[in-house]
Coordinates of C-alpha atoms in Angstrom, one line a residue:
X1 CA 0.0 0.0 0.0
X2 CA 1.3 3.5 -0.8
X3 CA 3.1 5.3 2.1
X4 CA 3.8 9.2 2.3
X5 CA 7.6 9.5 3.0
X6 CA 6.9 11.4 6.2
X7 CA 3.0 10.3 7.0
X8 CA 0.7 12.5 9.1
X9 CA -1.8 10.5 11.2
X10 CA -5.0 12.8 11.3
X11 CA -8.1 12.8 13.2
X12 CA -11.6 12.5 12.4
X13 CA -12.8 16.3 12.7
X14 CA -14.8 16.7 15.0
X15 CA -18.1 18.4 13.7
X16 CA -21.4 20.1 14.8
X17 CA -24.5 18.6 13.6
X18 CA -28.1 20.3 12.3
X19 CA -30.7 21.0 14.3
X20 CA -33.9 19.5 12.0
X21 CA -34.9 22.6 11.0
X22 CA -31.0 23.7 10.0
X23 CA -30.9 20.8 8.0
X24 CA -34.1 21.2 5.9
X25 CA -32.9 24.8 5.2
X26 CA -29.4 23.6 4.0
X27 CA -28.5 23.2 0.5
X28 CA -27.6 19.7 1.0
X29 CA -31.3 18.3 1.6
X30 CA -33.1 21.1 -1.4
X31 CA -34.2 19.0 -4.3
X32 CA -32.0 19.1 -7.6
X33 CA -32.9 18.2 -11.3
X34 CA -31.1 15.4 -13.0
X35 CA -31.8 15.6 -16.4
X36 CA -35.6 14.7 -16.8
X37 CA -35.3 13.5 -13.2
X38 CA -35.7 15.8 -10.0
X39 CA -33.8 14.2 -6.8
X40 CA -35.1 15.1 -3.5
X41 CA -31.6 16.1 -2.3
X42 CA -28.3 16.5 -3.4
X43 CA -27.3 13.2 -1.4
X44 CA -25.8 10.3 -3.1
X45 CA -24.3 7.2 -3.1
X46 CA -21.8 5.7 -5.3
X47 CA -21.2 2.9 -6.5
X48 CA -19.4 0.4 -4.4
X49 CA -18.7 -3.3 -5.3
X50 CA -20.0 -5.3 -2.3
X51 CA -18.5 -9.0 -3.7
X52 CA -22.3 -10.4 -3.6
X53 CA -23.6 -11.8 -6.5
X54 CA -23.1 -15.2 -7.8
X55 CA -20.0 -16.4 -10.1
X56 CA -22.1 -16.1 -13.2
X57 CA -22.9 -12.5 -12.2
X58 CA -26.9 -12.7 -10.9
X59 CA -28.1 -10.6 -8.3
X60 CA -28.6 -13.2 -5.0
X61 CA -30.5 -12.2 -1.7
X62 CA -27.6 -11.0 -0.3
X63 CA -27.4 -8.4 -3.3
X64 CA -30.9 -7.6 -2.7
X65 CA -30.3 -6.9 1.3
X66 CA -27.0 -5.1 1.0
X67 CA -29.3 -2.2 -1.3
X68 CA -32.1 -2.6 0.7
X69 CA -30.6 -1.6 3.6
X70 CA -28.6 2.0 1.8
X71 CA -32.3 2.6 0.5
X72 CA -33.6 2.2 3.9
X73 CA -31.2 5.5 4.9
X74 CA -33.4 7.4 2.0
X75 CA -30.2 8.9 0.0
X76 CA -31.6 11.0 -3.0
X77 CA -29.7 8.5 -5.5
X78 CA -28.2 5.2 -4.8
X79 CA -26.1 3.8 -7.6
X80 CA -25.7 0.3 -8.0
X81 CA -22.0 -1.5 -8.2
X82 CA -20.2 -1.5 -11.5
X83 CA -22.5 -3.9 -13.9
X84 CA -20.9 -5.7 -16.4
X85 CA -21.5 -4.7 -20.3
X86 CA -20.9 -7.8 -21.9
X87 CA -21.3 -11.3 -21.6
X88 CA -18.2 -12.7 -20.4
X89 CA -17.7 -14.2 -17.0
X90 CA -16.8 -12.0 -14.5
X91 CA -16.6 -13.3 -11.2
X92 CA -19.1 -12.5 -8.7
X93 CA -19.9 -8.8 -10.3
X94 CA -23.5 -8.1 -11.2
X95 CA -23.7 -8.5 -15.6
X96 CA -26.5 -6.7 -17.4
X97 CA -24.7 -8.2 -20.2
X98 CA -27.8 -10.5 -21.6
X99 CA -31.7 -10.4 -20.8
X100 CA -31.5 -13.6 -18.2
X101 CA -29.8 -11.2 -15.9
X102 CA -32.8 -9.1 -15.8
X103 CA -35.0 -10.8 -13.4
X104 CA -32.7 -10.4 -10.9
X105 CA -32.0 -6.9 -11.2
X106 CA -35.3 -6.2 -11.6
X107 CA -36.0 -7.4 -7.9
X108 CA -33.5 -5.3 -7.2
X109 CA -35.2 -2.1 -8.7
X110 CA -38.0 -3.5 -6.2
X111 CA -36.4 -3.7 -3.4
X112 CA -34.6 -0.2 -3.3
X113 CA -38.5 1.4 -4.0
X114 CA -39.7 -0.5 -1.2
X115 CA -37.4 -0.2 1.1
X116 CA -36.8 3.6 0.4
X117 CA -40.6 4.2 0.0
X118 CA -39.7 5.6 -2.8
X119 CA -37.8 8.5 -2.0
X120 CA -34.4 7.2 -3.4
X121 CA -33.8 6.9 -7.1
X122 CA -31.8 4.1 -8.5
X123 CA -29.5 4.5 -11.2
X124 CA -26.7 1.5 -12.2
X125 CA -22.5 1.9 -12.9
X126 CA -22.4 0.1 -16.1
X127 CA -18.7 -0.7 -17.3
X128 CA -16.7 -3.0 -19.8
X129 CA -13.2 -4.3 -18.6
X130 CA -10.2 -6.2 -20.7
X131 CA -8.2 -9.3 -19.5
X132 CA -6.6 -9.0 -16.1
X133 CA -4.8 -12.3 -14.9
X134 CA -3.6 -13.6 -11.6
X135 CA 0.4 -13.3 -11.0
X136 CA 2.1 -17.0 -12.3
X137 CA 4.4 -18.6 -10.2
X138 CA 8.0 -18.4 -12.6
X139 CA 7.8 -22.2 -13.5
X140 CA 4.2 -22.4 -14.3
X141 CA 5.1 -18.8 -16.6
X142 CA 8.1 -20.2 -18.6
X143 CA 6.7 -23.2 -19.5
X144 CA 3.3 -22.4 -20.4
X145 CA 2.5 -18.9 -21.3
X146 CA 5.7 -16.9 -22.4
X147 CA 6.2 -17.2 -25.9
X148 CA 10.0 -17.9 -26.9
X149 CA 11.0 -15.8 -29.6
X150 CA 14.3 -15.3 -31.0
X151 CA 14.9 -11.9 -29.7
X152 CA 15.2 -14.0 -26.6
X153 CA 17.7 -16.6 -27.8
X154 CA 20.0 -13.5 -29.3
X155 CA 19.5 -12.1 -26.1
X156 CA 20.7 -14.9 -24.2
X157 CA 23.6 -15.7 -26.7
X158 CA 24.7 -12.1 -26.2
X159 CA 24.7 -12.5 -22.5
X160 CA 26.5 -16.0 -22.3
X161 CA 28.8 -15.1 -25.3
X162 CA 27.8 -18.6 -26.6
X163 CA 26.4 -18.4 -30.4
X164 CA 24.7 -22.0 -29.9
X165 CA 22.1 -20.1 -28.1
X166 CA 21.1 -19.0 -31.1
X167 CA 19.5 -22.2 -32.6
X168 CA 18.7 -23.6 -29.4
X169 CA 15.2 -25.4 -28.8
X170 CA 12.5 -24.2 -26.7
X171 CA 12.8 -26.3 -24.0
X172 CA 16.1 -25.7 -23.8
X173 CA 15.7 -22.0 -23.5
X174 CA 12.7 -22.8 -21.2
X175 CA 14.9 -24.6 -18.6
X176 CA 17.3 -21.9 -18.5
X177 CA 15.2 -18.9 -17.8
X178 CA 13.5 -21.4 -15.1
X179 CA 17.2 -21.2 -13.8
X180 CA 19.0 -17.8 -14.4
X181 CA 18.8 -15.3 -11.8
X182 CA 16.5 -12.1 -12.1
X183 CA 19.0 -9.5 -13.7
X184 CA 19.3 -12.5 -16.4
X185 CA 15.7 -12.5 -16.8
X186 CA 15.5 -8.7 -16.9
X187 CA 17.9 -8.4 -20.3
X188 CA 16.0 -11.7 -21.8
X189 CA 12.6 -10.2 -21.7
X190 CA 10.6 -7.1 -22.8
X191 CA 8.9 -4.7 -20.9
X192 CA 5.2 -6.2 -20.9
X193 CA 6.9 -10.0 -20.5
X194 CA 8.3 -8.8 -17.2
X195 CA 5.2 -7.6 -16.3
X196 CA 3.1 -10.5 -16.8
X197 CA 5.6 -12.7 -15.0
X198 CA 5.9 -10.2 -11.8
X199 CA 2.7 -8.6 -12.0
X200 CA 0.4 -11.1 -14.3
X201 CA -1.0 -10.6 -17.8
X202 CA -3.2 -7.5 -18.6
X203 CA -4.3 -6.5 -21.9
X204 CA -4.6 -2.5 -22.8
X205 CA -6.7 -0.6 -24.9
X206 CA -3.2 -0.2 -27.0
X207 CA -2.7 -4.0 -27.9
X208 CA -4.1 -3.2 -31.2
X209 CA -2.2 -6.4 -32.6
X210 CA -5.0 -8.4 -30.7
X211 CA -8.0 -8.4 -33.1
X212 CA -10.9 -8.3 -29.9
X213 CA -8.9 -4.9 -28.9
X214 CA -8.2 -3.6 -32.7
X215 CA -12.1 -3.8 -32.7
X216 CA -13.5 -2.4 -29.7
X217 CA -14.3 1.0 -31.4
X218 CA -16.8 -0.7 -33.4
X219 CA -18.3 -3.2 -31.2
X220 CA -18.6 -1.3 -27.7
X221 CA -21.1 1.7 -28.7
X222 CA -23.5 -0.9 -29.5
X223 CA -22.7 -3.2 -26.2
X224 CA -23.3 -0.1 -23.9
X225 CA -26.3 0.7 -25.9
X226 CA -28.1 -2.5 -24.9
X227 CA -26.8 -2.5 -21.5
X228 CA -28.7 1.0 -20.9
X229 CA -31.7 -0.2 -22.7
X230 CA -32.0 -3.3 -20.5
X231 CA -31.0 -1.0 -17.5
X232 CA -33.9 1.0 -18.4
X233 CA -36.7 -1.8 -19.4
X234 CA -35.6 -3.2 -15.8
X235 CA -36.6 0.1 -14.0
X236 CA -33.3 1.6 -13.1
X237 CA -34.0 5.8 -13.2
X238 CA -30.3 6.0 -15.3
X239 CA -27.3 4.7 -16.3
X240 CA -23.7 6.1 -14.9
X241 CA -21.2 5.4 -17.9
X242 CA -17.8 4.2 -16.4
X243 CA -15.3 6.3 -17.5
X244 CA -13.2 5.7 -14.5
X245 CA -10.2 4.2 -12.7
X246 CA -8.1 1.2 -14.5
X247 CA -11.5 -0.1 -17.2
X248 CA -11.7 -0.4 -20.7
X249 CA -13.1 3.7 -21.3
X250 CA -11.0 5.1 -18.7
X251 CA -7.9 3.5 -21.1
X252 CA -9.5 5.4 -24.4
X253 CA -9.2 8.3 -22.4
X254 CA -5.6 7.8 -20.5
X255 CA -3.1 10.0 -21.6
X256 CA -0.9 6.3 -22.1
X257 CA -3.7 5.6 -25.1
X258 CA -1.0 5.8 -28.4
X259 CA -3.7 3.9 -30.5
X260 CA -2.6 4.9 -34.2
X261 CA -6.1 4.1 -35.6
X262 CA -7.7 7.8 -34.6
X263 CA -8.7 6.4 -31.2
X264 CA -5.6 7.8 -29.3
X265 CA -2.9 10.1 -29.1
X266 CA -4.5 13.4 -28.8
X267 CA -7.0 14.2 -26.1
X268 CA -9.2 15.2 -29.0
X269 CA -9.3 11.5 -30.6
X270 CA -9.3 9.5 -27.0
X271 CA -12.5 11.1 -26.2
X272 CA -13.6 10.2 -29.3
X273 CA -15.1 6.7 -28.5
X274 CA -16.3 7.6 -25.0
X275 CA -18.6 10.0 -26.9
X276 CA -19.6 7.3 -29.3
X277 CA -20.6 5.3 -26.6
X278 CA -22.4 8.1 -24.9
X279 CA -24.6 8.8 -28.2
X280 CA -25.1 5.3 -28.9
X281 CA -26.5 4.9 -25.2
X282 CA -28.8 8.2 -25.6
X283 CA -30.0 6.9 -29.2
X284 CA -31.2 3.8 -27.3
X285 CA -33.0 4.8 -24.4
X286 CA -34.3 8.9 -25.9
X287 CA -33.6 11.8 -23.8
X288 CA -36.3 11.6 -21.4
X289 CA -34.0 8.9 -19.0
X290 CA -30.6 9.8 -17.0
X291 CA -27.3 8.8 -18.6
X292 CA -24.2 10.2 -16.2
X293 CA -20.7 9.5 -16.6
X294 CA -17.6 8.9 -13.9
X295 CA -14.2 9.9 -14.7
X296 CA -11.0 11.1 -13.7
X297 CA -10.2 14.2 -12.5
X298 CA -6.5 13.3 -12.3
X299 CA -5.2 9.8 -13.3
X300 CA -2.0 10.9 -10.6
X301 CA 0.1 8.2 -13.0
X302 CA 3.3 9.1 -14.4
X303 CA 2.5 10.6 -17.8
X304 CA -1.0 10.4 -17.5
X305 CA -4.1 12.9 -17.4
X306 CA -3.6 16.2 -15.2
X307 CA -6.7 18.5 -14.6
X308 CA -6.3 20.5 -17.7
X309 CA -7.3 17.2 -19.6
X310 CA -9.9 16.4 -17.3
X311 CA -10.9 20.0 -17.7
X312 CA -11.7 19.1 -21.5
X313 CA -13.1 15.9 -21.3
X314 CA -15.9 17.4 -18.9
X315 CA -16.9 20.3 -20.9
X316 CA -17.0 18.0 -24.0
X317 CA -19.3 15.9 -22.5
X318 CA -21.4 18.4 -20.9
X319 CA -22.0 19.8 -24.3
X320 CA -22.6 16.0 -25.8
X321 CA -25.3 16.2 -23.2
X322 CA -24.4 14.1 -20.1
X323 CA -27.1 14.3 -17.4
X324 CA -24.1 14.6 -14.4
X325 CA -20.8 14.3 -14.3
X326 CA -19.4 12.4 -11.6
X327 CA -16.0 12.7 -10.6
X328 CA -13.0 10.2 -9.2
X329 CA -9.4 10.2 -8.5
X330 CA -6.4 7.6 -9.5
X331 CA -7.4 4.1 -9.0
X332 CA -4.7 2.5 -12.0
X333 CA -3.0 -0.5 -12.5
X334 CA 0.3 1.4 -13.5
X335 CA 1.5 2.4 -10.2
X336 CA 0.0 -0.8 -8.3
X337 CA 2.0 -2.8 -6.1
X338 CA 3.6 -5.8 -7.3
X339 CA 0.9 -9.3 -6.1
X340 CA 1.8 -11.9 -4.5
X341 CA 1.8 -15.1 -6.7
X342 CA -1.4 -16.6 -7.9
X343 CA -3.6 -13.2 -6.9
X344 CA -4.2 -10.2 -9.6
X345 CA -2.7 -7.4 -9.3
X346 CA -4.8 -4.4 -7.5
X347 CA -5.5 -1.0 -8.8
X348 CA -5.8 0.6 -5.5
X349 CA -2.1 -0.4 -4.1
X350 CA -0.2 2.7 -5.5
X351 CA -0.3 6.1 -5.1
X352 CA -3.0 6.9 -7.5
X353 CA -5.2 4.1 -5.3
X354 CA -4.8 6.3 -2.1
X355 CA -6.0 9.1 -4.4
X356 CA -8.8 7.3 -5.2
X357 CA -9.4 6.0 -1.8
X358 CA -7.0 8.2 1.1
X359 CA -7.0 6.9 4.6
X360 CA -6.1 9.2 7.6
X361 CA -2.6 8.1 7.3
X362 CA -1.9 11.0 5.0
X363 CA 0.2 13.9 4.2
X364 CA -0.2 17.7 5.7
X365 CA -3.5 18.0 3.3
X366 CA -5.0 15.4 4.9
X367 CA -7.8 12.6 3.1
X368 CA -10.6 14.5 3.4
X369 CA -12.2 16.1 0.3
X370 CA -9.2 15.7 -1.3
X371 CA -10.5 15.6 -4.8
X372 CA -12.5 19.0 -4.4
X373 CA -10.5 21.0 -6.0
X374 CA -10.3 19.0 -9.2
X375 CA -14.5 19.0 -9.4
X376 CA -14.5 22.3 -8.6
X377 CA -12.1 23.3 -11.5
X378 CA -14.7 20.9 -13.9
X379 CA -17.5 22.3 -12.4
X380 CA -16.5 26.5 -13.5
X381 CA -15.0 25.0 -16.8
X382 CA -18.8 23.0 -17.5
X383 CA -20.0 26.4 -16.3
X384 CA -18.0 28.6 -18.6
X385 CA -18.8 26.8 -21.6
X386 CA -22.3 27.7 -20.7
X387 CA -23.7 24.6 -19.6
X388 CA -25.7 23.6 -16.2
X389 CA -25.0 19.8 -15.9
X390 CA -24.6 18.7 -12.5
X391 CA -21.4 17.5 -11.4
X392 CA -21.1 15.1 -8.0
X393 CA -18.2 15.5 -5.5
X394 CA -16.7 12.4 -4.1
X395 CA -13.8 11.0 -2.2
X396 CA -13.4 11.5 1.9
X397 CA -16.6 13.4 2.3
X398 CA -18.0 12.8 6.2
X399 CA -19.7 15.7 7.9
X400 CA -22.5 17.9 7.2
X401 CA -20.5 20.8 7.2
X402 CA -18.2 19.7 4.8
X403 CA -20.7 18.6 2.6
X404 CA -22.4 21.9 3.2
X405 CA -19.6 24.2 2.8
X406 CA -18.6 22.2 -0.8
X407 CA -22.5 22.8 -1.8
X408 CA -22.2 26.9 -0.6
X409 CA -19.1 27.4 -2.3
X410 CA -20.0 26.2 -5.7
X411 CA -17.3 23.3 -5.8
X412 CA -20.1 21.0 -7.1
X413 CA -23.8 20.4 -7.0
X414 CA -24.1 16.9 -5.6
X415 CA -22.3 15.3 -2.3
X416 CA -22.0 11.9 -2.8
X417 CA -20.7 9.5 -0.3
X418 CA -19.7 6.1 -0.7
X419 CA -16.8 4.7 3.3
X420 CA -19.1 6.8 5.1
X421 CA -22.3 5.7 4.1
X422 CA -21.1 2.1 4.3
X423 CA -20.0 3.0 7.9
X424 CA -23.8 4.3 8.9
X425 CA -26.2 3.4 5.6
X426 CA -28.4 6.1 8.2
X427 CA -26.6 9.1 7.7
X428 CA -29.1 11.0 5.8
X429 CA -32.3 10.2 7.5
X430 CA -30.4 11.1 11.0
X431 CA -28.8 14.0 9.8
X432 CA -32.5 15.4 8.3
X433 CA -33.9 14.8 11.2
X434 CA -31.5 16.5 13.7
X435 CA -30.3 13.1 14.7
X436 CA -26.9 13.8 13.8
X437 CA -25.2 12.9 17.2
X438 CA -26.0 9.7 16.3
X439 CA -24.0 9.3 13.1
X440 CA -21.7 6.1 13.2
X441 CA -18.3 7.9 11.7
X442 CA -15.9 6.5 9.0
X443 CA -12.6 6.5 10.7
X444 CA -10.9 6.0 6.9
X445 CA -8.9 2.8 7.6
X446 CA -9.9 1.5 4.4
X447 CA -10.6 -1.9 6.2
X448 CA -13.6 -1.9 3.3
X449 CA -10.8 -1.7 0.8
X450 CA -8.9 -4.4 2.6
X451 CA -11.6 -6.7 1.8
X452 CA -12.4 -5.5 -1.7
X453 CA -8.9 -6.3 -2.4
X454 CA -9.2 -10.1 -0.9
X455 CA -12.6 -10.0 -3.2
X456 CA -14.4 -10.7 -0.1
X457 CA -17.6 -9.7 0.8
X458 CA -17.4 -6.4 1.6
X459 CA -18.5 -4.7 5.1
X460 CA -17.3 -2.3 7.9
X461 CA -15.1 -2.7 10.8
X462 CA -17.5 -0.3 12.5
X463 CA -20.5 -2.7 12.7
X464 CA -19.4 -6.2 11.1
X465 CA -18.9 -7.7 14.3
X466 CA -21.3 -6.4 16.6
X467 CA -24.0 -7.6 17.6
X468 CA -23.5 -11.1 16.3
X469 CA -26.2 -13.1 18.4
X470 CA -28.8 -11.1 17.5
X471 CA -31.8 -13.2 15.8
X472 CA -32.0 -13.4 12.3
X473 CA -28.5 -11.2 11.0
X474 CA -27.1 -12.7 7.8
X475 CA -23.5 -13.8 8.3
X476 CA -20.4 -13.3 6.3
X477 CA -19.3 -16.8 4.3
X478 CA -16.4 -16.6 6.9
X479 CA -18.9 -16.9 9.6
X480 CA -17.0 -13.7 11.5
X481 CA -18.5 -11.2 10.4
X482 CA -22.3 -9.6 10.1
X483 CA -23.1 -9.0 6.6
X484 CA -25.3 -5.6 6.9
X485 CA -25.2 -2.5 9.6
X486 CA -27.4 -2.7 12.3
X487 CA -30.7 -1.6 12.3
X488 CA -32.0 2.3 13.1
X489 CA -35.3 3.4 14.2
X490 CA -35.8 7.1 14.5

């Protein structure tokens, strides 16, 4: 995990909570318009991945619970976990990918309206992702999946001065990588072959020698398009494009996309497809339904986007006609730490993953709020250019006062908040009712993360193991843990 060279450990600030009446006055809990939808507040809930549905990717009663209890704290908008596009297996990630996931979600829809008596609107993170495989153990890697070439038996003849190298057989070559030391290794291989043997295979939106990538300009409009109309015959109130973090869109638009095919390079041709995609999604379902997008304000990456490109990627979709933009931080594979053998690597390990997701070991800034300033730069650039689209803060939001103070200065429009509604699913009913004091606070570990990085089911430190023997709870598969936060009545 990343580490600041000289760390700070802050507090949780300590904060003064709303009287009832305050809190119906505030800006946070006035009613916004979305598009052709009007949201009771300007609270909101992103999209977290709780590690609940089955292998095949349909939504199981645990799904159903785990958004039936957020809906139960009445946000304005919940938005469901990042949904799978297409048809390829997935793990246990919800898929939207063909109609037989549809019953499923559709009980979902249910479910948040019930629970939420309809107060909350639902909207669902739809996103498409490329090959990402688990670090091989060295012996399994050079005899199965690297590829001997004879750059590599040049290579090795050059290093052991030894010309027979040079029509030597595979296995041969095999068994002496399998043998050699590292710094061998290092001047044998290429770049992306020491990756996938220290990190795992990954493909990128660059591998344009591999026909399925060559081709995802021309196939992905279409796949998102279905995936918002079936989002939208299920119920759901929109769809959030994801632009974000290490996925297949969020590569279109990295400043690392070199694609020589008019789909990279310039910032001008990498948004190119993620507006394809955007009008191929509005086409489907009209313009009377929601379709928001989540990006990156900064990819933090060396060589990657800085504000000024995130700057211009939100103004051109504002003007493509983007309900909301919703904005992130970081989150890559580039900068991840190196996995352990036989797990994938993590795109939350680096620095640009504690810009996605700080913890209160930080540096003299501090985690909270720390992407603000890049939504509020979007926000007066979307302004400037003359449009009104809503843009949503995220990232270490926790008190009513900060959320207030972001809505009164004009850094955005929305407050959404993903560790600290986790922490207390009852934030916003307490806070609207005065019941502030009552707030169960994020302390920012990132214990959450922790287990999103395992891919285990996902809960909170602060209420997973409390309470255990009372009747009915619904356990963790480890049998440790309680799957949902305790109950609140006002």
């Amino acid at each position: 995990m990343w580490k600041f060279a000289k760390p700070i450990k802050h507090q949780i600030p300590e904060t003064r909570w709303p009287s009832a009446d305050q809190a119906a006055r505030s800006l946070l809990f006035q009613p916004v318009q979305i598009g052709p939808v009007t949201l009771e507040s300007c609270t909101w809930v992103p999209a977290m991945v709780p590690w609940r549905a089955t292998e095949d990717g349909f939504v199981t009663q645990d799904n159903l619970d785990w958004y039936r209890r957020f809906a139960e704290g009445r946000p304005a908008t919940l938005v469901v976990e990042a949904t799978g596009v297409r048809d390829i297996p997935s793990g246990p990630l919800l898929r939207i990918g063909h109609d037989r996931f549809l019953p499923g979600l559709q009980k979902l829809v249910e479910t948040v309206r019930g629970a939420s008596k309809g107060h909350t609107r639902l909207f669902i993170q739809i996103i498409d992702f490329l090959a990402v495989k688990r670090r091989p153990d060295p012996t399994k890697y050079f005899d199965r999946f690297l590829a001997i070439t004879e750059s590599h038996r040049q290579a090795i003849a050059e290093i052991m001065n030894d010309a027979t190298w040079l029509t030597a057989s595979e296995t041969t070559v095999r068994e002496f990588l399998k043998s050699t030391s590292a710094q061998v290794i290092d001047q044998v291989l290429d770049e992306r072959e020491r990756e996938s043997l220290r990190f795992g295979y990954r493909e990128r939106v660059t591998d344009t020698h591999l026909p399925h990538i060559r081709e995802l300009p021309q196939v992905l409009p279409e796949i998102f398009a279905d995936a918002a109309h079936r989002a939208r015959e299920t119920g759901f109130d929109g769809v959030e494009l994801h632009y974000a973090h290490a996925y297949t869109m969020a590569g279109f638009l990295g400043a690392l996309n070199n694609r020589d095919d008019g789909y990279g390079g310039p910032r001008e041709n990498r948004v190119r497809l993620p507006l394809e995609v955007y009008r191929a999604v509005r086409r489907r379902v009209g313009n009377d339904y929601v379709v928001g997008v989540r990006f990156l304000g900064d990819e933090v990456i060396t060589g990657g986007n800085r504000i000024e490109d995130a700057v211009y990627f939100g103004v051109e979709f504002a003007k493509a006609g983007f309900d909301y933009l919703s904005i992130s931080k970081g989150g890559k594979f580039e900068d991840a730490e190196q996995p352990k053998v036989g797990q994938a690597v993590y795109p939350y390990t680096g620095q640009s993953g504690y810009e996605c997701m700080p913890t209160t070991l930080s540096d003299e800034r501090g985690p909270f709020g720390r992407a603000v300033p890049l939504v509020a730069a979007i926000k007066k650039a979307v302004n400037r250019a003359g449009c009104k689209t809503p843009i949503v803060a995220t990232g270490g939001i926790t008190t009513f006062e900060q959320a207030e103070q972001i809505l009164e200065s004009g850094q955005a429009d929305i407050i959404g908040m993903a560790r600290q509604a986790l922490a207390d699913p009852d934030w916003f009913r307490k806070v609207k009712l005065g019941r502030g004091d009552g707030v169960r606070r994020c302390t920012y570990t990132n214990y959450c993360e922790a287990l999103d990085q395992a891919h285990r089911q996902v809960t909170c430190k602060l209420w997973d193991r409390k309470e255990l023997d009372e009747p009915g709870i619904t356990m963790a598969s480890d049998g440790r843990r309680r799957l949902l936060a305790p109950g609140w009545k006002p």
